[in-house]
Structures are given as C-alpha cells and as structure tokens.
PDB file of C-alpha atoms and ligand atoms in Angstrom:
ATOM      1  CA  MET D 895      -9.294 -66.785  23.231  1.00 76.00           C
ATOM      2  CA  ARG D 896      -6.184 -64.893  22.404  1.00 77.00           C
ATOM      3  CA  ASP D 897      -5.951 -62.653  19.375  1.00 83.00           C
ATOM      4  CA  LYS D 898      -2.338 -63.640  18.754  1.00 90.00           C
ATOM      5  CA  LEU D 899       0.253 -66.130  20.060  1.00 94.00           C
ATOM      6  CA  LYS D 900       3.793 -65.300  20.442  1.00 96.00           C
ATOM      7  CA  ILE D 901       5.832 -68.445  19.688  1.00 96.00           C
ATOM      8  CA  ALA D 902       9.430 -69.592  19.850  1.00 97.00           C
ATOM      9  CA  VAL D 903      10.922 -72.722  18.165  1.00 97.00           C
ATOM     10  CA  VAL D 904      14.244 -73.710  19.746  1.00 97.00           C
ATOM     11  CA  LYS D 905      16.731 -76.563  18.997  1.00 96.00           C
ATOM     12  CA  MET D 906      18.636 -78.561  21.666  1.00 95.00           C
ATOM     13  CA  THR D 907      20.067 -82.067  20.999  1.00 93.00           C
ATOM     14  CA  GLY D 908      18.207 -83.398  18.044  1.00 92.00           C
ATOM     15  CA  CYS D 909      18.487 -83.758  14.233  1.00 93.00           C
ATOM     16  CA  ALA D 910      16.230 -80.651  13.270  1.00 94.00           C
ATOM     17  CA  GLY D 911      13.758 -82.994  11.707  1.00 95.00           C
ATOM     18  CA  CYS D 912      11.061 -81.613  13.942  1.00 96.00           C
ATOM     19  CA  GLN D 913      11.786 -78.040  12.952  1.00 95.00           C
ATOM     20  CA  MET D 914      11.556 -79.074   9.242  1.00 93.00           C
ATOM     21  CA  GLU D 915       8.114 -80.678  10.002  1.00 93.00           C
ATOM     22  CA  PHE D 916       7.081 -77.322  11.282  1.00 91.00           C
ATOM     23  CA  LEU D 917       8.220 -75.719   7.961  1.00 90.00           C
ATOM     24  CA  ARG D 918       6.203 -78.319   6.227  1.00 89.00           C
ATOM     25  CA  LEU D 919       3.156 -76.389   7.376  1.00 88.00           C
ATOM     26  CA  GLU D 920       3.699 -74.473   4.007  1.00 83.00           C
ATOM     27  CA  GLU D 921       0.055 -74.587   2.838  1.00 87.00           C
ATOM     28  CA  GLU D 922      -1.180 -73.309   6.197  1.00 87.00           C
ATOM     29  CA  PHE D 923       1.758 -70.748   6.815  1.00 82.00           C
ATOM     30  CA  MET D 924       0.139 -67.521   5.486  1.00 85.00           C
ATOM     31  CA  ASP D 925      -3.010 -68.160   7.452  1.00 88.00           C
ATOM     32  CA  LEU D 926      -1.031 -69.142  10.416  1.00 86.00           C
ATOM     33  CA  LEU D 927       0.876 -65.918  10.453  1.00 87.00           C
ATOM     34  CA  GLU D 928      -2.436 -63.884  10.902  1.00 90.00           C
ATOM     35  CA  LYS D 929      -2.583 -65.640  14.362  1.00 91.00           C
ATOM     36  CA  VAL D 930       0.822 -66.546  15.371  1.00 93.00           C
ATOM     37  CA  ASP D 931       3.983 -64.201  15.966  1.00 94.00           C
ATOM     38  CA  ILE D 932       7.167 -66.223  15.398  1.00 95.00           C
ATOM     39  CA  GLU D 933       9.424 -64.457  17.718  1.00 96.00           C
ATOM     40  CA  TYR D 934      12.163 -66.890  17.650  1.00 97.00           C
ATOM     41  CA  PHE D 935      13.165 -69.588  15.001  1.00 96.00           C
ATOM     42  CA  VAL D 936      16.635 -69.563  14.089  1.00 95.00           C
ATOM     43  CA  MET D 937      16.228 -72.032  11.182  1.00 92.00           C
ATOM     44  CA  ALA D 938      13.429 -69.940   9.572  1.00 89.00           C
ATOM     45  CA  LYS D 939      14.222 -66.300  10.351  1.00 90.00           C
ATOM     46  CA  ARG D 940      17.233 -63.885  10.792  1.00 92.00           C
ATOM     47  CA  GLU D 941      15.893 -61.663  13.527  1.00 94.00           C
ATOM     48  CA  ASN D 942      14.942 -63.376  16.678  1.00 95.00           C
ATOM     49  CA  HIS D 943      13.758 -61.978  20.194  1.00 94.00           C
ATOM     50  CA  PRO D 944      14.542 -63.400  23.586  1.00 91.00           C
ATOM     51  CA  GLY D 945      10.824 -63.625  24.831  1.00 83.00           C
ATOM     52  CA  PRO D 946       8.866 -63.836  26.877  1.00 96.00           C
ATOM     53  CA  TYR D 947       6.875 -66.277  24.817  1.00 97.00           C
ATOM     54  CA  ASP D 948       3.137 -67.628  24.987  1.00 96.00           C
ATOM     55  CA  LEU D 949       4.397 -70.899  23.700  1.00 96.00           C
ATOM     56  CA  VAL D 950       7.769 -72.522  23.112  1.00 97.00           C
ATOM     57  CA  PHE D 951       8.310 -75.635  21.063  1.00 98.00           C
ATOM     58  CA  ILE D 952      11.613 -77.202  22.058  1.00 98.00           C
ATOM     59  CA  GLU D 953      13.092 -79.798  19.798  1.00 98.00           C
ATOM     60  CA  GLY D 954      15.662 -82.188  21.163  1.00 96.00           C
ATOM     61  CA  SER D 955      16.615 -83.422  24.391  1.00 95.00           C
ATOM     62  CA  VAL D 956      19.188 -82.051  27.002  1.00 95.00           C
ATOM     63  CA  SER D 957      22.828 -83.399  26.692  1.00 92.00           C
ATOM     64  CA  THR D 958      24.899 -80.398  27.982  1.00 92.00           C
ATOM     65  CA  PRO D 959      24.858 -77.977  30.904  1.00 93.00           C
ATOM     66  CA  ARG D 960      24.476 -75.035  28.537  1.00 93.00           C
ATOM     67  CA  GLU D 961      21.239 -76.583  27.236  1.00 95.00           C
ATOM     68  CA  LEU D 962      20.029 -77.226  30.714  1.00 96.00           C
ATOM     69  CA  GLU D 963      20.470 -73.564  31.529  1.00 96.00           C
ATOM     70  CA  GLU D 964      18.778 -72.514  28.417  1.00 97.00           C
ATOM     71  CA  LEU D 965      15.855 -74.968  29.204  1.00 98.00           C
ATOM     72  CA  ARG D 966      15.401 -73.578  32.717  1.00 98.00           C
ATOM     73  CA  GLU D 967      15.495 -69.924  31.258  1.00 97.00           C
ATOM     74  CA  LEU D 968      12.850 -71.013  28.482  1.00 97.00           C
ATOM     75  CA  ARG D 969      10.730 -72.361  31.276  1.00 97.00           C
ATOM     76  CA  ARG D 970      10.765 -69.009  33.118  1.00 97.00           C
ATOM     77  CA  ARG D 971      10.062 -66.976  30.036  1.00 96.00           C
ATOM     78  CA  SER D 972       7.297 -69.270  28.486  1.00 96.00           C
ATOM     79  CA  GLU D 973       3.693 -69.752  29.561  1.00 95.00           C
ATOM     80  CA  ILE D 974       3.256 -73.043  27.606  1.00 96.00           C
ATOM     81  CA  LEU D 975       6.348 -75.332  27.089  1.00 97.00           C
ATOM     82  CA  VAL D 976       6.026 -78.107  24.438  1.00 97.00           C
ATOM     83  CA  ALA D 977       8.402 -81.000  24.273  1.00 97.00           C
ATOM     84  CA  PHE D 978       8.475 -81.007  20.465  1.00 97.00           C
ATOM     85  CA  GLY D 979       9.242 -84.506  19.113  1.00 95.00           C
ATOM     86  CA  ASP D 980      10.433 -87.700  20.575  1.00 93.00           C
ATOM     87  CA  CYS D 981      13.982 -86.360  21.389  1.00 94.00           C
ATOM     88  CA  ALA D 982      12.383 -83.932  23.817  1.00 96.00           C
ATOM     89  CA  CYS D 983       9.859 -86.278  25.117  1.00 93.00           C
ATOM     90  CA  THR D 984      11.797 -89.587  25.502  1.00 89.00           C
ATOM     91  CA  GLY D 985      15.408 -89.050  24.118  1.00 89.00           C
ATOM     92  CA  CYS D 986      14.594 -91.016  20.937  1.00 90.00           C
ATOM     93  CA  ILE D 987      17.244 -92.414  18.793  1.00 89.00           C
ATOM     94  CA  PRO D 988      20.045 -90.204  20.282  1.00 88.00           C
ATOM     95  CA  SER D 989      19.362 -91.859  23.777  1.00 86.00           C
ATOM     96  CA  ILE D 990      20.928 -95.052  22.447  1.00 84.00           C
ATOM     97  CA  LEU D 991      24.167 -93.255  23.507  1.00 84.00           C
ATOM     98  CA  ASN D 992      22.887 -93.916  27.096  1.00 85.00           C
ATOM     99  CA  TRP D 993      23.416 -97.603  26.524  1.00 83.00           C
ATOM    100  CA  VAL D 994      26.658 -97.578  24.655  1.00 81.00           C
ATOM    101  CA  PRO D 995      29.946 -98.095  26.741  1.00 79.00           C
ATOM    102  CA  PRO D 996      32.448 -95.231  26.336  1.00 75.00           C
ATOM    103  CA  ILE D 997      35.004 -97.689  24.845  1.00 79.00           C
ATOM    104  CA  VAL D 998      32.762 -97.976  21.827  1.00 79.00           C
ATOM    105  CA  SER D 999      33.216 -94.363  21.052  1.00 76.00           C
ATOM    106  CA  SER D1000      36.847 -94.334  21.447  1.00 78.00           C
ATOM    107  CA  ARG D1001      37.179 -97.232  18.987  1.00 81.00           C
ATOM    108  CA  VAL D1002      35.225 -95.346  16.341  1.00 79.00           C
ATOM    109  CA  TYR D1003      36.800 -91.927  16.948  1.00 77.00           C
ATOM    110  CA  GLU D1004      40.608 -92.100  17.483  1.00 76.00           C
ATOM    111  CA  ASP D1005      40.908 -88.278  18.173  1.00 76.00           C
ATOM    112  CA  PHE D1006      38.055 -86.488  19.941  1.00 74.00           C
ATOM    113  CA  THR D1007      39.703 -83.136  19.729  1.00 75.00           C
ATOM    114  CA  ALA D1008      37.738 -81.774  16.858  1.00 72.00           C
ATOM    115  CA  ILE D1009      34.415 -82.736  18.244  1.00 70.00           C
ATOM    116  CA  HIS D1010      33.847 -79.442  20.460  1.00 68.00           C
ATOM    117  CA  SER D1011      30.462 -80.571  21.812  1.00 67.00           C
ATOM    118  CA  ARG D1012      31.922 -83.648  23.454  1.00 69.00           C
ATOM    119  CA  LYS D1013      33.935 -81.448  25.870  1.00 70.00           C
ATOM    120  CA  GLU D1014      30.804 -80.104  27.585  1.00 78.00           C
ATOM    121  CA  SER D1015      28.550 -83.142  27.096  1.00 79.00           C
ATOM    122  CA  PHE D1016      26.913 -85.018  29.930  1.00 78.00           C
ATOM    123  CA  GLN D1017      27.559 -88.153  27.789  1.00 79.00           C
ATOM    124  CA  ARG D1018      23.775 -88.771  28.435  1.00 86.00           C
ATOM    125  CA  ILE D1019      20.584 -87.799  26.563  1.00 89.00           C
ATOM    126  CA  ILE D1020      17.963 -86.634  28.930  1.00 92.00           C
ATOM    127  CA  PRO D1021      14.348 -85.863  28.142  1.00 93.00           C
ATOM    128  CA  LEU D1022      13.199 -82.404  29.218  1.00 96.00           C
ATOM    129  CA  ALA D1023      10.681 -83.559  31.690  1.00 94.00           C
ATOM    130  CA  GLU D1024      13.360 -84.940  33.944  1.00 93.00           C
ATOM    131  CA  PHE D1025      14.429 -81.176  34.625  1.00 96.00           C
ATOM    132  CA  VAL D1026      11.361 -78.786  34.094  1.00 97.00           C
ATOM    133  CA  GLU D1027       7.590 -79.082  33.973  1.00 97.00           C
ATOM    134  CA  VAL D1028       6.540 -79.793  30.575  1.00 97.00           C
ATOM    135  CA  ASP D1029       2.844 -78.682  29.465  1.00 96.00           C
ATOM    136  CA  VAL D1030       2.518 -80.737  26.316  1.00 94.00           C
ATOM    137  CA  HIS D1031       4.392 -83.684  25.136  1.00 93.00           C
ATOM    138  CA  LEU D1032       4.124 -83.689  21.248  1.00 94.00           C
ATOM    139  CA  ARG D1033       5.282 -87.138  20.162  1.00 91.00           C
ATOM    140  CA  GLY D1034       6.658 -88.465  17.012  1.00 91.00           C
ATOM    141  CA  CYS D1035       9.835 -88.566  15.211  1.00 92.00           C
ATOM    142  CA  PRO D1036       8.935 -86.082  13.822  1.00 93.00           C
ATOM    143  CA  PRO D1037       5.491 -85.226  15.022  1.00 92.00           C
ATOM    144  CA  HIS D1038       2.816 -85.118  12.288  1.00 89.00           C
ATOM    145  CA  LYS D1039       2.120 -81.523  11.241  1.00 88.00           C
ATOM    146  CA  ASP D1040      -1.589 -81.743  11.965  1.00 89.00           C
ATOM    147  CA  THR D1041      -0.451 -82.386  15.610  1.00 91.00           C
ATOM    148  CA  ILE D1042       1.483 -79.188  15.536  1.00 94.00           C
ATOM    149  CA  LEU D1043      -1.430 -77.261  14.393  1.00 93.00           C
ATOM    150  CA  GLU D1044      -3.546 -78.887  17.012  1.00 93.00           C
ATOM    151  CA  VAL D1045      -1.189 -77.567  19.604  1.00 95.00           C
ATOM    152  CA  LEU D1046      -1.152 -74.052  18.145  1.00 95.00           C
ATOM    153  CA  LYS D1047      -5.047 -74.038  17.975  1.00 93.00           C
ATOM    154  CA  ALA D1048      -5.240 -75.130  21.556  1.00 94.00           C
ATOM    155  CA  GLY D1049      -2.798 -72.346  22.561  1.00 94.00           C
ATOM    156  CA  LEU D1050      -4.989 -69.827  20.781  1.00 92.00           C
ATOM    157  CA  LEU D1051      -8.139 -71.102  22.474  1.00 92.00           C
ATOM    158  CA  GLY D1052      -6.709 -71.614  25.829  1.00 90.00           C
ATOM    159  CA  VAL D1053      -7.445 -75.227  26.160  1.00 90.00           C
ATOM    160  CA  LYS D1054      -5.521 -78.523  26.361  1.00 88.00           C
ATOM    161  CA  PRO D1055      -4.462 -79.919  22.896  1.00 87.00           C
ATOM    162  CA  TRP D1056      -6.293 -82.959  21.869  1.00 83.00           C
ATOM    163  CA  LEU D1057      -3.186 -85.469  21.336  1.00 83.00           C
ATOM    164  CA  ARG D1058      -3.885 -89.217  21.124  1.00 75.00           C
ATOM    165  CA  LEU D1059      -2.368 -91.531  23.634  1.00 80.00           C
ATOM    166  CA  HIS D1060      -4.127 -94.573  22.578  1.00 90.00           C
ATOM    167  CA  PRO D1061      -2.069 -97.232  20.680  1.00 95.00           C
ATOM    168  CA  VAL D1062      -1.187 -97.240  16.954  1.00 96.00           C
ATOM    169  CA  CYS D1063      -3.361-100.401  16.924  1.00 97.00           C
ATOM    170  CA  VAL D1064      -6.434 -98.328  17.079  1.00 96.00           C
ATOM    171  CA  GLU D1065      -5.660 -96.360  13.972  1.00 95.00           C
ATOM    172  CA  CYS D1066      -4.383 -99.499  12.450  1.00 97.00           C
ATOM    173  CA  LYS D1067      -7.766-101.327  12.967  1.00 96.00           C
ATOM    174  CA  LEU D1068      -9.652 -98.182  11.674  1.00 96.00           C
ATOM    175  CA  LYS D1069      -7.841 -98.601   8.545  1.00 96.00           C
ATOM    176  CA  GLU D1070      -8.955-102.407   8.381  1.00 96.00           C
ATOM    177  CA  ASN D1071      -5.424-103.548   8.216  1.00 96.00           C
ATOM    178  CA  GLY D1072      -4.652-107.293   8.987  1.00 95.00           C
ATOM    179  CA  CYS D1073      -2.520-107.622  12.192  1.00 97.00           C
ATOM    180  CA  LEU D1074       1.118-108.298  11.438  1.00 98.00           C
ATOM    181  CA  LEU D1075       1.611-109.342  15.109  1.00 97.00           C
ATOM    182  CA  THR D1076      -1.189-111.790  15.508  1.00 96.00           C
ATOM    183  CA  SER D1077      -1.516-113.206  12.001  1.00 95.00           C
ATOM    184  CA  GLU D1078       2.152-113.223  10.858  1.00 96.00           C
ATOM    185  CA  HIS D1079       4.113-113.211  14.276  1.00 97.00           C
ATOM    186  CA  ARG D1080       6.074-110.206  13.252  1.00 98.00           C
ATOM    187  CA  PRO D1081       7.313-107.979  16.233  1.00 98.00           C
ATOM    188  CA  CYS D1082       5.213-104.853  15.998  1.00 98.00           C
ATOM    189  CA  MET D1083       5.478-102.116  18.540  1.00 98.00           C
ATOM    190  CA  GLY D1084       1.947-100.942  17.732  1.00 97.00           C
ATOM    191  CA  PRO D1085       0.277-102.195  21.129  1.00 97.00           C
ATOM    192  CA  VAL D1086       2.540 -99.919  23.178  1.00 97.00           C
ATOM    193  CA  THR D1087       3.176 -96.914  20.889  1.00 96.00           C
ATOM    194  CA  ALA D1088       1.184 -93.863  20.963  1.00 93.00           C
ATOM    195  CA  ALA D1089      -1.010 -93.173  18.011  1.00 92.00           C
ATOM    196  CA  GLY D1090      -0.842 -90.010  15.829  1.00 88.00           C
ATOM    197  CA  CYS D1091       0.814 -91.109  12.634  1.00 89.00           C
ATOM    198  CA  GLY D1092      -2.124 -92.847  11.304  1.00 91.00           C
ATOM    199  CA  ALA D1093      -0.656 -96.258  11.441  1.00 95.00           C
ATOM    200  CA  ILE D1094       1.501 -95.346   8.500  1.00 94.00           C
ATOM    201  CA  CYS D1095       3.765 -98.540   8.654  1.00 97.00           C
ATOM    202  CA  PRO D1096       1.508-101.235   9.172  1.00 97.00           C
ATOM    203  CA  SER D1097      -0.792 -99.808   6.572  1.00 97.00           C
ATOM    204  CA  VAL D1098       2.120-100.568   3.866  1.00 97.00           C
ATOM    205  CA  GLY D1099       2.907-103.935   5.504  1.00 97.00           C
ATOM    206  CA  ARG D1100       5.892-102.883   7.760  1.00 97.00           C
ATOM    207  CA  ILE D1101       5.881-103.342  11.416  1.00 97.00           C
ATOM    208  CA  CYS D1102       5.701-100.265  13.859  1.00 97.00           C
ATOM    209  CA  GLU D1103       9.162 -99.596  15.244  1.00 95.00           C
ATOM    210  CA  GLY D1104       7.644 -97.412  17.857  1.00 95.00           C
ATOM    211  CA  CYS D1105       8.765 -93.881  16.804  1.00 92.00           C
ATOM    212  CA  TYR D1106       5.760 -92.106  18.602  1.00 91.00           C
ATOM    213  CA  GLY D1107       6.993 -93.322  22.018  1.00 90.00           C
ATOM    214  CA  PRO D1108       5.046 -95.069  24.753  1.00 92.00           C
ATOM    215  CA  MET D1109       1.214 -94.761  24.806  1.00 92.00           C
ATOM    216  CA  SER D1110      -0.536 -94.103  28.174  1.00 88.00           C
ATOM    217  CA  ASP D1111      -0.558 -97.180  30.359  1.00 88.00           C
ATOM    218  CA  ALA D1112       1.590 -99.109  27.985  1.00 91.00           C
ATOM    219  CA  ASN D1113       2.361-102.784  29.169  1.00 94.00           C
ATOM    220  CA  PRO D1114       5.928-103.284  27.600  1.00 95.00           C
ATOM    221  CA  GLU D1115       6.478-106.363  29.866  1.00 95.00           C
ATOM    222  CA  SER D1116       3.682-108.178  28.129  1.00 96.00           C
ATOM    223  CA  LEU D1117       4.497-107.280  24.714  1.00 97.00           C
ATOM    224  CA  ALA D1118       8.278-108.207  25.309  1.00 96.00           C
ATOM    225  CA  ARG D1119       6.934-111.691  26.294  1.00 96.00           C
ATOM    226  CA  VAL D1120       4.868-111.967  23.103  1.00 97.00           C
ATOM    227  CA  PHE D1121       7.968-111.074  21.112  1.00 97.00           C
ATOM    228  CA  MET D1122       9.945-113.703  22.589  1.00 96.00           C
ATOM    229  CA  GLU D1123       7.452-116.501  22.718  1.00 96.00           C
ATOM    230  CA  GLU D1124       5.574-115.788  19.569  1.00 96.00           C
ATOM    231  CA  CYS D1125       7.914-113.893  17.302  1.00 96.00           C
ATOM    232  CA  GLY D1126      11.124-115.745  18.125  1.00 96.00           C
ATOM    233  CA  LEU D1127      13.098-112.766  19.321  1.00 96.00           C
ATOM    234  CA  SER D1128      15.990-113.244  21.827  1.00 95.00           C
ATOM    235  CA  LYS D1129      16.095-111.180  24.965  1.00 93.00           C
ATOM    236  CA  ASP D1130      18.769-109.077  23.595  1.00 92.00           C
ATOM    237  CA  GLU D1131      16.824-108.265  20.476  1.00 94.00           C
ATOM    238  CA  VAL D1132      13.693-107.366  22.597  1.00 95.00           C
ATOM    239  CA  VAL D1133      15.972-105.028  24.655  1.00 93.00           C
ATOM    240  CA  ARG D1134      17.172-103.145  21.487  1.00 91.00           C
ATOM    241  CA  LYS D1135      13.753-102.858  20.153  1.00 93.00           C
ATOM    242  CA  PHE D1136      12.644-101.004  23.288  1.00 92.00           C
ATOM    243  CA  ARG D1137      15.803 -98.880  23.520  1.00 90.00           C
ATOM    244  CA  LYS D1138      15.435 -97.737  19.904  1.00 89.00           C
ATOM    245  CA  TYR D1139      12.991 -94.775  20.252  1.00 89.00           C
ATOM    246  CA  ALA D1140      12.257 -94.535  23.777  1.00 86.00           C
ATOM    247  CA  GLY D1141      14.750 -96.150  25.875  1.00 80.00           C
ATOM    248  CA  ALA D1142      15.043 -93.171  28.166  1.00 79.00           C
ATOM    249  CA  ALA D1143      11.265 -93.098  28.639  1.00 84.00           C
ATOM    250  CA  ARG D1144      10.327 -94.179  32.238  1.00 84.00           C
ATOM    251  CA  ALA D1145       7.539 -96.381  30.762  1.00 88.00           C
ATOM    252  CA  PHE D1146       9.978 -98.583  28.774  1.00 89.00           C
ATOM    253  CA  LEU D1147      12.994 -98.394  31.208  1.00 83.00           C
ATOM    254  CA  LYS D1148      12.513-101.719  32.707  1.00 87.00           C
ATOM    255  CA  VAL D1149      12.349-103.643  29.398  1.00 89.00           C
ATOM    256  CA  ALA D1150      14.892-101.385  27.613  1.00 84.00           C
ATOM    257  CA  GLY D1151      17.343-101.805  30.582  1.00 78.00           C
ATOM    258  CA  GLY D1152      17.048-105.586  30.281  1.00 48.00           C
ATOM    259  CA  GLY D1153      15.767-106.051  33.979  1.00 48.00           C
TER     260      GLY D1153
HETATM  261  S1  SF4 Q2176      12.330 -86.398  17.253  1.00 91.32           S
HETATM  262 FE1  SF4 Q2176      13.256 -87.394  15.438  1.00 91.32          FE
HETATM  263  S2  SF4 Q2176      12.953 -85.708  13.897  1.00 91.32           S
HETATM  264 FE2  SF4 Q2176      12.858 -84.749  15.763  1.00 91.32          FE
HETATM  265  S3  SF4 Q2176      14.849 -84.172  16.341  1.00 91.32           S
HETATM  266 FE3  SF4 Q2176      14.538 -86.132  17.284  1.00 91.32          FE
HETATM  267  S4  SF4 Q2176      15.340 -87.568  15.692  1.00 91.32           S
HETATM  268 FE4  SF4 Q2176      15.166 -85.545  14.755  1.00 91.32          FE
HETATM  269  S1  SF4 Q2177      -0.166-104.653  12.777  1.00 91.32           S
HETATM  270 FE1  SF4 Q2177       0.799-103.726  14.694  1.00 91.32          FE
HETATM  271  S2  SF4 Q2177      -0.234-101.821  14.845  1.00 91.32           S
HETATM  272 FE2  SF4 Q2177      -1.551-102.927  13.439  1.00 91.32          FE
HETATM  273  S3  SF4 Q2177      -3.027-103.889  14.954  1.00 91.32           S
HETATM  274 FE3  SF4 Q2177      -1.281-105.433  14.623  1.00 91.32          FE
HETATM  275  S4  SF4 Q2177       0.138-104.995  16.440  1.00 91.32           S
HETATM  276 FE4  SF4 Q2177      -1.293-103.180  16.178  1.00 91.32          FE
HETATM  277  S1  SF4 Q2178       3.661 -96.905  12.648  1.00 91.32           S
HETATM  278 FE1  SF4 Q2178       5.011 -96.743  14.388  1.00 91.32          FE
HETATM  279  S2  SF4 Q2178       7.140 -96.412  13.364  1.00 91.32           S
HETATM  280 FE2  SF4 Q2178       5.445 -95.996  11.845  1.00 91.32          FE
HETATM  281  S3  SF4 Q2178       5.227 -93.771  11.877  1.00 91.32           S
HETATM  282 FE3  SF4 Q2178       3.742 -94.707  13.222  1.00 91.32          FE
HETATM  283  S4  SF4 Q2178       4.492 -94.716  15.273  1.00 91.32           S
HETATM  284 FE4  SF4 Q2178       6.183 -94.438  13.815  1.00 91.32          FE
END
C-alpha cells in the first residue's frame, strides 16, 4: 500500500461535468487530502505541477492534435491512466459530431472564424483507448462520486478497482422496480448499459438512456430488434438511441452505424 497518491485531473474535449463530480466529493475532501496530493487540477487550484503522477484522471475525448500529443505525454508520465467519464471512454454526447455531415455545421454557423478550436480539430471525437493503453475505464456521464473514490482507494492499495460492468437491469431489479421494457414496452437501454448509477432513471419511472456506456458482453443487436418489434421504434430511431452516449464505442458501432 502507498502512503500517498500523486494525482492529476486533466480536461480534454468534454463539458467539465466529470471534474465537477470530483469536486462534489466535498464531504470526503479533507480526509482525502491526507492520502492524496493533487498535483494538477486547473479547475480546482492555481499551482499545478507537470508530473510524473501515480494516477491521472483524464476527462474528455481526443479531438485535436494538441490533445493527442498531451495524451501521449500523460501516458508516459503516469503510472495509472483513468479514462474519466463517458467522453473519455466512449465519446459520449460530443461523438454525435462523428455522424453529422459537415454541411449541417455550415448551415448553423455562417462564419467559423471566431471558433478557434475548429481550425485545429480532427472534426471527429475519439475515445482515449484508440491511442493509448487505458488502465481504468470509469464510466458515467458523469461517473458517480462513489466510483471516483473506489478508483482512488484501489490506487492506494495497489489493486484493480471494483467497477461494475453488469447491466443497469441488475441494479433496477435489486430496487424491485417493475420493468419498463417488458411491462410497458418502452425502449429502455438498461439491458446493454453498464451499472454504477444505481438505476436512477427507471427508479423514477424514466427509461435508461444509456449514459454509463456499454456493459461487458452487451448484445446491442438483440435489444435493437426488441426496440423495433416490441416498442415500435423505426430503424432510424434505434440508430439515434445507440449513437446518443456511446456511438463511438466499438460494442455499439454496428447498431449505431445502422449496419
Ligand atoms: S462524460 Fe458527460 S459529464 Fe463528463 S465531460 Fe463528458 S459530457 Fe460532460
Ligand atoms: S426498466 Fe430498464 S433497467 Fe429496469 S429491468 Fe427493465 S430494461 Fe432493465
Ligand atoms: S439509468 Fe441509465 S441513463 Fe439513467 S443515470 Fe443510469 S445509466 Fe444513466
């Protein structure tokens, strides 16, 4: 076991919501600081250090050559690299860009000159694991704060974090919810989505939209069939559902691509 972890929290292409979730550890923060040195976290502190780090949380996906260079450098300087949140793991909502024809952007923005990030952009959203080895995929949009603590604890103990990759349905059943898919024929993404949120949405009568990304061994083709045959969705609607949070994830690519 380590005495203290040197960590960094870094942002790439994402909305900063995952970093906010880190800051939501407010009740645990003072205890945490006894075991964790936050070496780099621009959102939270003024003085930041370039590493090396024991553990780096990287929020967001790669969308520019500058981010790609930074990612490779962080990989060299960090022992444990955590893809922090769905943008980093699967592209998440920004990856809808990958499916949007360029003409749509030019209809929305008549003049791109003020959008500096566009000049250097790949015009694609790419998950971190496409470029470097990722040690931990911490899923969720954003990940639940308990799972952030789990990763920090595992880093201190030098073990693999216990992150759930069974489906949301398991958590939903443990809460004794009625099933919105089988009883009400509503297109719930729970059967292919990784658990971790505690089945928040079905517990209040809303279908799961898939914001934790694919579970292990998901069967998206089978669920897509159920959505069309039993929930009345068109093929286009099914494709849009699978693109929404994890269209760039390999597990969903076939269904999200409409193939
Ligand atoms: S995973 Fe969600 S909360 Fe985190 S950066 Fe991406 S869009 Fe924001
Ligand atoms: S409501 Fe959704 S998450 Fe719950 S058991 Fe049914 S399909 Fe699974
Ligand atoms: S139920 Fe689904 S959409 Fe809702 S928070 Fe959990 S994973 Fe996300």
